[in-house]
Amino acid sequence: MSPKTLYDKIWDAHLVDTAEDGTSLLYIDRHLVHEVTSPQAFEGLRLAGRKVRAPEKTIAVPDHNVPTTADRVNGITNEESRIQVEALDTNAKEFGVHYYPVSDVRQGIVHIIGPENGWTLPGMTIVCGDSHTATHGAFGALAHGIGTSEVEHVLATQTLIQSKSKNMKVEITGQLAPGVTAKDITLSIIGKTGTAGGTGYVIEYCGEAIRSLSMEGRMTVCNMAIEGGARAGLIAPDETTFEYIKGRPHAPKGAQWEAAMEWWKTLYSDDDAHWDKVVTIRGEDIAPVVTWGTSPEDVLPIDAVVPAPEDFEGGKVQGAKRALEYMGLTPGQRLQDIEIDTVFIGSCTNGRIEDLRAAAKILKGKKIKPGLRAMVVPGSGLVRAQAEEEGLAQIFQDAGFEWRLAGCSMCLAMNPDQLAPGERCAATSNRNFEGRQGRGGRTHLMSPQMAAAAAITGRLTDVREMMTPEPEPA
Amino acid sequence: MDKFETFTGIAAPLPIINVDTDMIIPKQFLKTIKRTGLGVNLFDEMRYDDNGNEIPDFVLNQPAYRDAEILISGENFGCGSSREHAPWAIKDFGIRTIVAPSYADIFHNNCFKNGILPIVLPQDQVDVLMKDAEKGQNARMTVDLEAQTITSSDGEVFHFEIDSFRKHCLLNGLDDIALTLEKVSAIDSFEAQAGQARPWV
């Protein structure tokens, strides 16, 4: 048998049909659904008189629109948001798919609750009408975002028409330095390869620094594969993966667990597998980073200065000029001197328990800078409950953070959590596009630790300076 | 889906790289439960000021380009989220073809599902068409999918590549779901066999 990558193996195991021109029909094991990209798909089924082919493999949850304030128990005030969430309520019931309504403690961001409840398993094909579906790749699943037409296609047929991507290996060797996180890994990769560096590829992340990450960290890395342009990002499953999955509500049990393990242990890229592109980064070379511009590739170490348009080539010169103007920054300005108004900790990139622990560790016994708005939005109701149990919620609240209910919140600002024009935010989310967090809002992406550090000083801050005892900032 | 037929239309220049889906259709318009009506909000934050008035400089607000049917833009067009609202808004505005050096994967896919042709050409050829598009109302280009060509207003012909299955579907206005359901017995047997091999799924 010819050597295969992990992506090749999962692809082959799900191939229903291949046409002469290479267009393939791929079977989908899990279909995750949220309220924003599904109403038109369900409506399409209804109009055509079609059913959901595999409702038992379909999991729906509202996350993008839901308010994250306590008063949401009284219903959603914004009428359009309310209609969209109600449409999902109705569709989930009518078509008989698994559903976590807003009132369910397990409700949360779709990419957080999938793994949390054991829906996400190694070797699966997983799709969702959401680009951050790549998150599930952390389990060695082939997971990617699809459009609404494809959502309808998967609902109706449990398959997806696909052409195969190329194989790209991203290896992070060695160990990470203190203060450097999974978020810094994934941002640094995009900084190096660009937002189109992965276009046409499925990325497999490997190397010692990746192996050393927890499942939470691996999910953060895979989550942003899409920002690097890749269709999907994945990491071969290992003991860390199996340990995480075991005992979760929808994970296999007993004899099925044994059978699953037997297959899961074959899910790795063969030594002599062919890679179409290889990128290697030394873990030791990765610093805590932030973004300065309006593309996730605009990444620099926190101790750097704002670049000038002339530092770039081609279309990026104009791009940088536009970005600097939008962001209100001057070339040569120290990143650490950039003052912020808002801190957002949450999202499918960094809204898991480990992210909250890391931020709380920096914030413990400290206060955020007076006048700053800071919020923590746990990725799910279960993450929130666990954080409360561990005393993290108290640390955040004592520091001056708002402690919110689960949802996508200010990552894309479809709910009331938004930036005002010109407001600047230290965010643990995944996109710093113009207007992403609110019209005219300015976003700097970073790790939860860095966001916590910025909350204390009121400016972009090198978290490493806070990791050793130092006087309280003025 | 309507069949994609040869047409001649005005091309609008948008010389920006990494045009993302938040630019194409900002999130406040994703709350719709319909596929139509988004054209008025295409490029909303670039097209209108805070009071909802048109920004005269923006290309699609200029008289010459209000009826544009082709958009010429920079690399990595459509990056960002999977929102199909982006191609819905483009189509609803009346744009049927985009020309760029490269596209983000999901957006590229979504175009085909909506009868929009995303043409890929090398940067130097896009540059020629971009210049041509700057002629305003005179920038009338012809898109011929069957022949896989786009012809500038000067009559210069550019050949583009396209996946044969996608070309076939666009030309014939085929519905993917109906096509796949023709293979339902293959799906049935795959499902039965996979259910045996991986019963925990």
JSON list of N, CA and C in Angstrom, two decimals, chain A residues 141-175:
[
{"chain": "A", "resi": 141, "resn": "ALA", "atom": "N", "xyz": [-9.69, 14.79, 13.10]},
{"chain": "A", "resi": 141, "resn": "ALA", "atom": "CA", "xyz": [-10.88, 14.68, 12.26]},
{"chain": "A", "resi": 141, "resn": "ALA", "atom": "C", "xyz": [-10.69, 15.62, 11.07]},
{"chain": "A", "resi": 142, "resn": "LEU", "atom": "N", "xyz": [-11.31, 15.28, 9.93]},
{"chain": "A", "resi": 142, "resn": "LEU", "atom": "CA", "xyz": [-11.28, 16.17, 8.78]},
{"chain": "A", "resi": 142, "resn": "LEU", "atom": "C", "xyz": [-12.48, 17.09, 8.90]},
{"chain": "A", "resi": 143, "resn": "ALA", "atom": "N", "xyz": [-12.23, 18.34, 9.29]},
{"chain": "A", "resi": 143, "resn": "ALA", "atom": "CA", "xyz": [-13.34, 19.23, 9.64]},
{"chain": "A", "resi": 143, "resn": "ALA", "atom": "C", "xyz": [-13.18, 20.56, 8.93]},
{"chain": "A", "resi": 144, "resn": "HIS", "atom": "N", "xyz": [-14.22, 20.98, 8.24]},
{"chain": "A", "resi": 144, "resn": "HIS", "atom": "CA", "xyz": [-14.11, 22.29, 7.59]},
{"chain": "A", "resi": 144, "resn": "HIS", "atom": "C", "xyz": [-15.45, 22.98, 7.41]},
{"chain": "A", "resi": 145, "resn": "GLY", "atom": "N", "xyz": [-15.37, 24.26, 7.14]},
{"chain": "A", "resi": 145, "resn": "GLY", "atom": "CA", "xyz": [-16.56, 25.10, 6.96]},
{"chain": "A", "resi": 145, "resn": "GLY", "atom": "C", "xyz": [-17.14, 24.92, 5.58]},
{"chain": "A", "resi": 146, "resn": "ILE", "atom": "N", "xyz": [-18.46, 25.12, 5.49]},
{"chain": "A", "resi": 146, "resn": "ILE", "atom": "CA", "xyz": [-19.16, 25.03, 4.21]},
{"chain": "A", "resi": 146, "resn": "ILE", "atom": "C", "xyz": [-20.17, 26.18, 4.13]},
{"chain": "A", "resi": 147, "resn": "GLY", "atom": "N", "xyz": [-20.63, 26.47, 2.92]},
{"chain": "A", "resi": 147, "resn": "GLY", "atom": "CA", "xyz": [-21.65, 27.50, 2.74]},
{"chain": "A", "resi": 147, "resn": "GLY", "atom": "C", "xyz": [-23.04, 26.93, 2.97]},
{"chain": "A", "resi": 148, "resn": "THR", "atom": "N", "xyz": [-24.02, 27.80, 2.92]},
{"chain": "A", "resi": 148, "resn": "THR", "atom": "CA", "xyz": [-25.40, 27.37, 3.21]},
{"chain": "A", "resi": 148, "resn": "THR", "atom": "C", "xyz": [-25.95, 26.38, 2.18]},
{"chain": "A", "resi": 149, "resn": "SER", "atom": "N", "xyz": [-25.58, 26.56, 0.91]},
{"chain": "A", "resi": 149, "resn": "SER", "atom": "CA", "xyz": [-26.03, 25.59, -0.10]},
{"chain": "A", "resi": 149, "resn": "SER", "atom": "C", "xyz": [-25.50, 24.20, 0.22]},
{"chain": "A", "resi": 150, "resn": "GLU", "atom": "N", "xyz": [-24.26, 24.18, 0.69]},
{"chain": "A", "resi": 150, "resn": "GLU", "atom": "CA", "xyz": [-23.67, 22.89, 1.07]},
{"chain": "A", "resi": 150, "resn": "GLU", "atom": "C", "xyz": [-24.29, 22.35, 2.36]},
{"chain": "A", "resi": 151, "resn": "VAL", "atom": "N", "xyz": [-24.69, 23.25, 3.26]},
{"chain": "A", "resi": 151, "resn": "VAL", "atom": "CA", "xyz": [-25.41, 22.81, 4.47]},
{"chain": "A", "resi": 151, "resn": "VAL", "atom": "C", "xyz": [-26.67, 22.05, 4.03]},
{"chain": "A", "resi": 152, "resn": "GLU", "atom": "N", "xyz": [-27.38, 22.63, 3.07]},
{"chain": "A", "resi": 152, "resn": "GLU", "atom": "CA", "xyz": [-28.60, 21.98, 2.57]},
{"chain": "A", "resi": 152, "resn": "GLU", "atom": "C", "xyz": [-28.26, 20.64, 1.92]},
{"chain": "A", "resi": 153, "resn": "HIS", "atom": "N", "xyz": [-27.15, 20.62, 1.18]},
{"chain": "A", "resi": 153, "resn": "HIS", "atom": "CA", "xyz": [-26.71, 19.40, 0.52]},
{"chain": "A", "resi": 153, "resn": "HIS", "atom": "C", "xyz": [-26.42, 18.29, 1.54]},
{"chain": "A", "resi": 154, "resn": "VAL", "atom": "N", "xyz": [-25.73, 18.66, 2.61]},
{"chain": "A", "resi": 154, "resn": "VAL", "atom": "CA", "xyz": [-25.39, 17.67, 3.64]},
{"chain": "A", "resi": 154, "resn": "VAL", "atom": "C", "xyz": [-26.65, 17.23, 4.40]},
{"chain": "A", "resi": 155, "resn": "LEU", "atom": "N", "xyz": [-27.52, 18.18, 4.70]},
{"chain": "A", "resi": 155, "resn": "LEU", "atom": "CA", "xyz": [-28.77, 17.80, 5.37]},
{"chain": "A", "resi": 155, "resn": "LEU", "atom": "C", "xyz": [-29.53, 16.77, 4.53]},
{"chain": "A", "resi": 156, "resn": "ALA", "atom": "N", "xyz": [-29.57, 17.01, 3.22]},
{"chain": "A", "resi": 156, "resn": "ALA", "atom": "CA", "xyz": [-30.38, 16.15, 2.35]},
{"chain": "A", "resi": 156, "resn": "ALA", "atom": "C", "xyz": [-29.70, 14.83, 2.01]},
{"chain": "A", "resi": 157, "resn": "THR", "atom": "N", "xyz": [-28.38, 14.82, 1.93]},
{"chain": "A", "resi": 157, "resn": "THR", "atom": "CA", "xyz": [-27.69, 13.63, 1.39]},
{"chain": "A", "resi": 157, "resn": "THR", "atom": "C", "xyz": [-26.65, 13.03, 2.32]},
{"chain": "A", "resi": 158, "resn": "GLN", "atom": "N", "xyz": [-26.29, 13.76, 3.40]},
{"chain": "A", "resi": 158, "resn": "GLN", "atom": "CA", "xyz": [-25.22, 13.35, 4.33]},
{"chain": "A", "resi": 158, "resn": "GLN", "atom": "C", "xyz": [-23.87, 13.22, 3.62]},
{"chain": "A", "resi": 159, "resn": "THR", "atom": "N", "xyz": [-23.78, 13.85, 2.46]},
{"chain": "A", "resi": 159, "resn": "THR", "atom": "CA", "xyz": [-22.51, 13.84, 1.72]},
{"chain": "A", "resi": 159, "resn": "THR", "atom": "C", "xyz": [-22.19, 15.26, 1.26]},
{"chain": "A", "resi": 160, "resn": "LEU", "atom": "N", "xyz": [-20.96, 15.41, 0.79]},
{"chain": "A", "resi": 160, "resn": "LEU", "atom": "CA", "xyz": [-20.51, 16.70, 0.27]},
{"chain": "A", "resi": 160, "resn": "LEU", "atom": "C", "xyz": [-19.73, 16.44, -1.01]},
{"chain": "A", "resi": 161, "resn": "ILE", "atom": "N", "xyz": [-19.98, 17.29, -2.02]},
{"chain": "A", "resi": 161, "resn": "ILE", "atom": "CA", "xyz": [-19.20, 17.19, -3.25]},
{"chain": "A", "resi": 161, "resn": "ILE", "atom": "C", "xyz": [-17.87, 17.90, -3.01]},
{"chain": "A", "resi": 162, "resn": "GLN", "atom": "N", "xyz": [-16.80, 17.21, -3.21]},
{"chain": "A", "resi": 162, "resn": "GLN", "atom": "CA", "xyz": [-15.49, 17.77, -2.88]},
{"chain": "A", "resi": 162, "resn": "GLN", "atom": "C", "xyz": [-14.46, 17.41, -3.93]},
{"chain": "A", "resi": 163, "resn": "SER", "atom": "N", "xyz": [-13.46, 18.27, -4.10]},
{"chain": "A", "resi": 163, "resn": "SER", "atom": "CA", "xyz": [-12.26, 17.80, -4.79]},
{"chain": "A", "resi": 163, "resn": "SER", "atom": "C", "xyz": [-11.16, 17.80, -3.75]},
{"chain": "A", "resi": 164, "resn": "LYS", "atom": "N", "xyz": [-10.23, 16.89, -3.91]},
{"chain": "A", "resi": 164, "resn": "LYS", "atom": "CA", "xyz": [-9.26, 16.70, -2.84]},
{"chain": "A", "resi": 164, "resn": "LYS", "atom": "C", "xyz": [-8.24, 17.84, -2.79]},
{"chain": "A", "resi": 165, "resn": "SER", "atom": "N", "xyz": [-7.92, 18.25, -1.59]},
{"chain": "A", "resi": 165, "resn": "SER", "atom": "CA", "xyz": [-6.91, 19.29, -1.39]},
{"chain": "A", "resi": 165, "resn": "SER", "atom": "C", "xyz": [-5.52, 18.65, -1.42]},
{"chain": "A", "resi": 166, "resn": "LYS", "atom": "N", "xyz": [-4.51, 19.51, -1.47]},
{"chain": "A", "resi": 166, "resn": "LYS", "atom": "CA", "xyz": [-3.14, 19.02, -1.38]},
{"chain": "A", "resi": 166, "resn": "LYS", "atom": "C", "xyz": [-2.75, 18.91, 0.10]},
{"chain": "A", "resi": 167, "resn": "ASN", "atom": "N", "xyz": [-1.65, 18.21, 0.35]},
{"chain": "A", "resi": 167, "resn": "ASN", "atom": "CA", "xyz": [-1.18, 17.98, 1.72]},
{"chain": "A", "resi": 167, "resn": "ASN", "atom": "C", "xyz": [-0.08, 18.96, 2.10]},
{"chain": "A", "resi": 168, "resn": "MET", "atom": "N", "xyz": [-0.28, 19.63, 3.22]},
{"chain": "A", "resi": 168, "resn": "MET", "atom": "CA", "xyz": [0.73, 20.56, 3.73]},
{"chain": "A", "resi": 168, "resn": "MET", "atom": "C", "xyz": [1.07, 20.18, 5.16]},
{"chain": "A", "resi": 169, "resn": "LYS", "atom": "N", "xyz": [2.36, 20.14, 5.43]},
{"chain": "A", "resi": 169, "resn": "LYS", "atom": "CA", "xyz": [2.80, 19.81, 6.79]},
{"chain": "A", "resi": 169, "resn": "LYS", "atom": "C", "xyz": [3.38, 21.06, 7.44]},
{"chain": "A", "resi": 170, "resn": "VAL", "atom": "N", "xyz": [2.87, 21.38, 8.62]},
{"chain": "A", "resi": 170, "resn": "VAL", "atom": "CA", "xyz": [3.44, 22.49, 9.39]},
{"chain": "A", "resi": 170, "resn": "VAL", "atom": "C", "xyz": [4.01, 21.90, 10.67]},
{"chain": "A", "resi": 171, "resn": "GLU", "atom": "N", "xyz": [5.32, 21.95, 10.77]},
{"chain": "A", "resi": 171, "resn": "GLU", "atom": "CA", "xyz": [5.98, 21.34, 11.91]},
{"chain": "A", "resi": 171, "resn": "GLU", "atom": "C", "xyz": [6.50, 22.42, 12.86]},
{"chain": "A", "resi": 172, "resn": "ILE", "atom": "N", "xyz": [6.13, 22.29, 14.13]},
{"chain": "A", "resi": 172, "resn": "ILE", "atom": "CA", "xyz": [6.65, 23.21, 15.15]},
{"chain": "A", "resi": 172, "resn": "ILE", "atom": "C", "xyz": [7.57, 22.38, 16.04]},
{"chain": "A", "resi": 173, "resn": "THR", "atom": "N", "xyz": [8.84, 22.60, 15.90]},
{"chain": "A", "resi": 173, "resn": "THR", "atom": "CA", "xyz": [9.81, 21.76, 16.61]},
{"chain": "A", "resi": 173, "resn": "THR", "atom": "C", "xyz": [10.06, 22.31, 18.02]},
{"chain": "A", "resi": 174, "resn": "GLY", "atom": "N", "xyz": [10.68, 21.50, 18.85]},
{"chain": "A", "resi": 174, "resn": "GLY", "atom": "CA", "xyz": [11.17, 21.96, 20.15]},
{"chain": "A", "resi": 174, "resn": "GLY", "atom": "C", "xyz": [10.09, 22.35, 21.13]},
{"chain": "A", "resi": 175, "resn": "GLN", "atom": "N", "xyz": [10.43, 23.27, 22.00]},
{"chain": "A", "resi": 175, "resn": "GLN", "atom": "CA", "xyz": [9.54, 23.68, 23.08]},
{"chain": "A", "resi": 175, "resn": "GLN", "atom": "C", "xyz": [9.22, 25.16, 23.00]}
]
